[in-house]
Tab-separated table of C-alpha atoms and ligand atoms in Angstrom:
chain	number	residue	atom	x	y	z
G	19	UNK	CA	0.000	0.000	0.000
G	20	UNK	CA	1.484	3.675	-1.033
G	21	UNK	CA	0.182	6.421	1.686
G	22	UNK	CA	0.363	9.721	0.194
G	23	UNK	CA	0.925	12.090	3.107
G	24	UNK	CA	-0.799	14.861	1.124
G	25	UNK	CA	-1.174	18.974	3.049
G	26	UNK	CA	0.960	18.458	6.406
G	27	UNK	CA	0.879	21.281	8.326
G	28	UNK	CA	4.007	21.736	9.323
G	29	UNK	CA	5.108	23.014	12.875
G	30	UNK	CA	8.910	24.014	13.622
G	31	UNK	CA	10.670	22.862	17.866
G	32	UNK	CA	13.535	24.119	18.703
G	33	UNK	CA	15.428	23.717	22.464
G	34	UNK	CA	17.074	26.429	23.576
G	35	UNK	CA	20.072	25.307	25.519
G	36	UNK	CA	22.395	28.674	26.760
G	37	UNK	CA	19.550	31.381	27.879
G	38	UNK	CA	18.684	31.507	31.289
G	39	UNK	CA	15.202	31.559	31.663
G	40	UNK	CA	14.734	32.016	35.277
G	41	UNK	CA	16.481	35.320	34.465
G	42	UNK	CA	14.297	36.594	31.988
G	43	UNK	CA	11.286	35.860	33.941
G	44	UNK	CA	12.658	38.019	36.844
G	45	UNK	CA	12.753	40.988	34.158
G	46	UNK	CA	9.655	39.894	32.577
G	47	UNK	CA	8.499	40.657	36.372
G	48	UNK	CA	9.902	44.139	35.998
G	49	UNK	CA	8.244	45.134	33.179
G	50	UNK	CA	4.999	43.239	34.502
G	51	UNK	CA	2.867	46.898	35.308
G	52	UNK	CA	-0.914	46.297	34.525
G	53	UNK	CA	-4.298	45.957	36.284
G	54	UNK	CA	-4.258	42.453	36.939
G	55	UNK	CA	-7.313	40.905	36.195
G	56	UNK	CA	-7.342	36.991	37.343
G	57	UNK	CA	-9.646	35.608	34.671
G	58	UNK	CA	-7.475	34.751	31.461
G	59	UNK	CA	-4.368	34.474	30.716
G	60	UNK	CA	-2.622	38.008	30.872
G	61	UNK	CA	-0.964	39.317	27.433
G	62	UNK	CA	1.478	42.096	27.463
G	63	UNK	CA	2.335	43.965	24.374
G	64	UNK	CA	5.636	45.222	24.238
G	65	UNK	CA	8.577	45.173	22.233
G	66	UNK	CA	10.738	42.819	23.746
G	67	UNK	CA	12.830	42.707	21.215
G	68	UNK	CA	13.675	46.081	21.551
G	69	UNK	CA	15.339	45.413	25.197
G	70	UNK	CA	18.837	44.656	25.748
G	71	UNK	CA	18.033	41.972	28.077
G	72	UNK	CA	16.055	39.926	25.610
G	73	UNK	CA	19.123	40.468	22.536
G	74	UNK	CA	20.682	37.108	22.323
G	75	UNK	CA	17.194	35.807	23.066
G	76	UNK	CA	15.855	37.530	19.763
G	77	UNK	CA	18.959	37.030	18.023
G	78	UNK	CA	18.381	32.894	18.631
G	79	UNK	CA	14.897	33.668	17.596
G	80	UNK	CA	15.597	35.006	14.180
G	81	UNK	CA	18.372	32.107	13.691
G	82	UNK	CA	15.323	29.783	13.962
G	83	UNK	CA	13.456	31.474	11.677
G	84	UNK	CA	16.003	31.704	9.083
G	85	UNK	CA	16.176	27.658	9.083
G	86	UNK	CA	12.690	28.125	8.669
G	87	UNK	CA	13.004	29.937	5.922
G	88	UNK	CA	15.736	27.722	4.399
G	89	UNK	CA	13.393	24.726	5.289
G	90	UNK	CA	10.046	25.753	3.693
G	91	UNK	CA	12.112	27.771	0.863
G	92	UNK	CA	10.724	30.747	0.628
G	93	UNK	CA	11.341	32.927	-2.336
G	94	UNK	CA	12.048	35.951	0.483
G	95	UNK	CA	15.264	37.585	1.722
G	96	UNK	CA	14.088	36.980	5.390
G	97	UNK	CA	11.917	36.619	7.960
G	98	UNK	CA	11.315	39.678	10.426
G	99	UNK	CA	9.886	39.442	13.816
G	100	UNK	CA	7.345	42.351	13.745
G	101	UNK	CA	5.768	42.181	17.274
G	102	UNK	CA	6.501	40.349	20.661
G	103	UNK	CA	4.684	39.907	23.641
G	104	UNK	CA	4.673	38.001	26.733
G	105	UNK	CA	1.943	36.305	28.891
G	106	UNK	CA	1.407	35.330	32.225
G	107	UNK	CA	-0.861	32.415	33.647
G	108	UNK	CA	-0.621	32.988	37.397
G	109	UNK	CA	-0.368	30.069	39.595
G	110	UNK	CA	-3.552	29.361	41.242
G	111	UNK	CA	-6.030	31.422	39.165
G	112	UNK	CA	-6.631	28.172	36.483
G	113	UNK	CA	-5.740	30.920	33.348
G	114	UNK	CA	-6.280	30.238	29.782
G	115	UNK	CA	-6.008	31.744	26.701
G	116	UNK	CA	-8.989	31.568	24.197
G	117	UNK	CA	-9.022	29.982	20.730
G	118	UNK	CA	-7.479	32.910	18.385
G	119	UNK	CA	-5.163	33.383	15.142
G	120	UNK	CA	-2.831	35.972	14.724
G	121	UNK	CA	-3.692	38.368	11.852
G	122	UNK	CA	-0.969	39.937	9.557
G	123	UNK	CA	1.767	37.984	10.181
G	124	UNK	CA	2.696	34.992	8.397
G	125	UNK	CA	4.574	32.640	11.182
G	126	UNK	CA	3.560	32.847	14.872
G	127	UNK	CA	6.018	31.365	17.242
G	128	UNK	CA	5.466	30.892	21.478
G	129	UNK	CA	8.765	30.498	23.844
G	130	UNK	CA	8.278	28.737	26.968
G	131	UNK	CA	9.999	30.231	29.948
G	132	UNK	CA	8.971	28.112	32.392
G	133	UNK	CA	6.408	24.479	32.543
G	134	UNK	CA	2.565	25.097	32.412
G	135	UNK	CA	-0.365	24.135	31.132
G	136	UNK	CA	-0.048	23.382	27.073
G	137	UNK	CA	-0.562	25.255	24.008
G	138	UNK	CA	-3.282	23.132	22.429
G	139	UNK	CA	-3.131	23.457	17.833
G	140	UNK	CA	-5.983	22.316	16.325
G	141	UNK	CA	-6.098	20.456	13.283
G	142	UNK	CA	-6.822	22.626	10.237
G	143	UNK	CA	-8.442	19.980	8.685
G	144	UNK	CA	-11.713	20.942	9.676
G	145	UNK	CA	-13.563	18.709	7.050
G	146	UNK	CA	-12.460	15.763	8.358
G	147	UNK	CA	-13.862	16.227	11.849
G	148	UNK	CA	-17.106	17.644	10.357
G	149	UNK	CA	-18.037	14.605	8.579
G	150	UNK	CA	-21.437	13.228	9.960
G	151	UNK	CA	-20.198	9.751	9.993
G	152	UNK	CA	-17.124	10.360	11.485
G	153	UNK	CA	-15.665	6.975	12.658
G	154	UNK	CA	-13.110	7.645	15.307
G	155	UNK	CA	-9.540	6.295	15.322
G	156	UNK	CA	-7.327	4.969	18.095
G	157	UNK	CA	-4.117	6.725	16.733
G	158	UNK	CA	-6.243	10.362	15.519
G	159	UNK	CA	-7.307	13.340	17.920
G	160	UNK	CA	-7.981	16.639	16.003
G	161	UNK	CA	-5.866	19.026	18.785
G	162	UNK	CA	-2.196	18.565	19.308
G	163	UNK	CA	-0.557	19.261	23.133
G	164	UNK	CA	2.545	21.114	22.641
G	165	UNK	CA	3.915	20.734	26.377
G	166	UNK	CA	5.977	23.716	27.163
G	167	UNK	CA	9.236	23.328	28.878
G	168	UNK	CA	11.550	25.864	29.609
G	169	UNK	CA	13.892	26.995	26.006
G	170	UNK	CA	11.322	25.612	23.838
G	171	UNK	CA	10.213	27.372	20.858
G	172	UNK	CA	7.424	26.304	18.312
G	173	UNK	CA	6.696	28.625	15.270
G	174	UNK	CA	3.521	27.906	13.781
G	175	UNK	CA	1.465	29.249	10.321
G	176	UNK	CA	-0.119	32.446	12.076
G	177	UNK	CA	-3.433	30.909	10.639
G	178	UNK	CA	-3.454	27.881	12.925
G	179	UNK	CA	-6.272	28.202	15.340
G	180	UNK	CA	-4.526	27.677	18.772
G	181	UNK	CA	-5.232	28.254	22.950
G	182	UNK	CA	-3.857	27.332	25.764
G	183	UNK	CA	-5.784	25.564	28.446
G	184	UNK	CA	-6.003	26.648	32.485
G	185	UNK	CA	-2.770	26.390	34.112
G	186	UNK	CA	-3.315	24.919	37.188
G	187	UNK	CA	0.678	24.568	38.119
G	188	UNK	CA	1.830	26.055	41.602
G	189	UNK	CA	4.049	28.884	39.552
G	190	UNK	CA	3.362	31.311	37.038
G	191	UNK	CA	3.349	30.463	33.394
G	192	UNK	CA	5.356	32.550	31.410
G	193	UNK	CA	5.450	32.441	27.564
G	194	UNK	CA	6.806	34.672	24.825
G	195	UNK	CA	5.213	34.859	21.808
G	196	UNK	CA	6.279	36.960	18.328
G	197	UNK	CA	4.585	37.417	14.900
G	198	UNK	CA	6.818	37.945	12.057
G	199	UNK	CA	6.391	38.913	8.097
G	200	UNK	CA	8.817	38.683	4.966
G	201	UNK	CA	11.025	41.150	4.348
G	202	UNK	CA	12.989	42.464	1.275
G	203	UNK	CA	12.543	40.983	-1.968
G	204	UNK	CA	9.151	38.816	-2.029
G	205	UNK	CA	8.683	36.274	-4.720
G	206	UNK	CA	10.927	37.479	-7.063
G	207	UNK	CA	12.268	34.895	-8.169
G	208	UNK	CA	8.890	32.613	-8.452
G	209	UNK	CA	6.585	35.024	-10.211
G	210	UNK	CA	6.527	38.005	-12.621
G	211	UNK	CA	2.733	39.528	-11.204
G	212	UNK	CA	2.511	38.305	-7.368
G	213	UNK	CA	5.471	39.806	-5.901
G	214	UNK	CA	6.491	42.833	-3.808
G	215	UNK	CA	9.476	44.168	-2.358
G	216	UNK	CA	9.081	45.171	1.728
G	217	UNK	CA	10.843	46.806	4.312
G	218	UNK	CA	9.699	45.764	7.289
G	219	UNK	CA	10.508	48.354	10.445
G	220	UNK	CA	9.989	47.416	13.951
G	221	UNK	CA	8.634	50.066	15.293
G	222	UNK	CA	6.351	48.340	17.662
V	30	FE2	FE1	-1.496	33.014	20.101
């Protein structure tokens, strides 16, 4: 039997390894200057990036995203994070986020700081969980679990629907998330009509 393995979605983990975590979170603290309201998860915008704590953080960031690039080949020059934010899930308080996209951006990405409750994708497949005689499978669920652990980073397609669901761990869950958009020459090389040339500027 031949399985064609046809419109993956594709989903990008990287560990890592040399940032210490702990530390950021103690900034993230810092910055951490809002109402708090303890019924979802809390989201603050800022431009992380933009902080010299958070450099060689960003800097790993946009390595991964350039073997992103290189992976999915993308007729681009590069990738360019255009927003960050972090969130907080405070111990106790059972926080979630909701089920959202990210508009105008075209790869998503959340860092894990610290363990928590997971980031649940759901399969974009929709068809195939909307069929009236669906016939369940031992092997098949339509969400996937991404478990976070401190240094891991998953970039997604911005389009995946995604949450997370109530943390209900005895310390704050911290994650850093960043949209991102490509930059310089667009399609160039693929196409005569559907192509563009950007400059993206983080001015966030
Ligand atoms: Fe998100």
């Amino acid at each position: 039997m031949e399985v064609l393995n046809l419109f993956p979605t594709e989903l990008f983990v990287f560990k890592n390894t040399s940032v210490d975590n702990q530390q950021l979170i103690s900034y993230l603290d810092k910055l951490e200057n809002i109402e708090i309201k303890k019924t979802s998860t809390l989201s603050m915008l800022v431009n992380l990036k933009g902080y010299d704590e958070f450099k060689e953080l960003f800097s790993w960031f946009d390595q991964c995203l350039n073997s992103v690039k290189n992976h999915m080949k993308y007729d681009c020059d590069s990738l360019e994070i255009t927003n960050s934010w972090f969130n907080v899930a405070l111990a106790d308080y059972q926080m979630y986020q909701n089920v959202h996209r990210h508009s105008m951006s075209l790869l998503s990405a959340v860092y894990y700081l610290s363990e928590g409750s997971p980031t649940v994708f759901e399969d974009p497949v929709i068809h195939r969980t909307q069929a009236q005689l669906e016939v369940l499978r031992f092997d098949y669920h339509p969400f996937y679990n991404s478990d976070p652990e401190p240094g891991k980073l998953v970039i997604f397609p911005s389009w995946m629907y995604h949450s997370s669901l109530p943390h209900y761990g005895d310390k704050n869950r911290y994650i850093i998330s960043f949209n991102c958009l490509p930059n310089g020459k667009i399609n160039h090389n693929l196409a005569t009509d559907s192509k563009a040339t950007v400059r993206i500027i983080n001015d966030q």
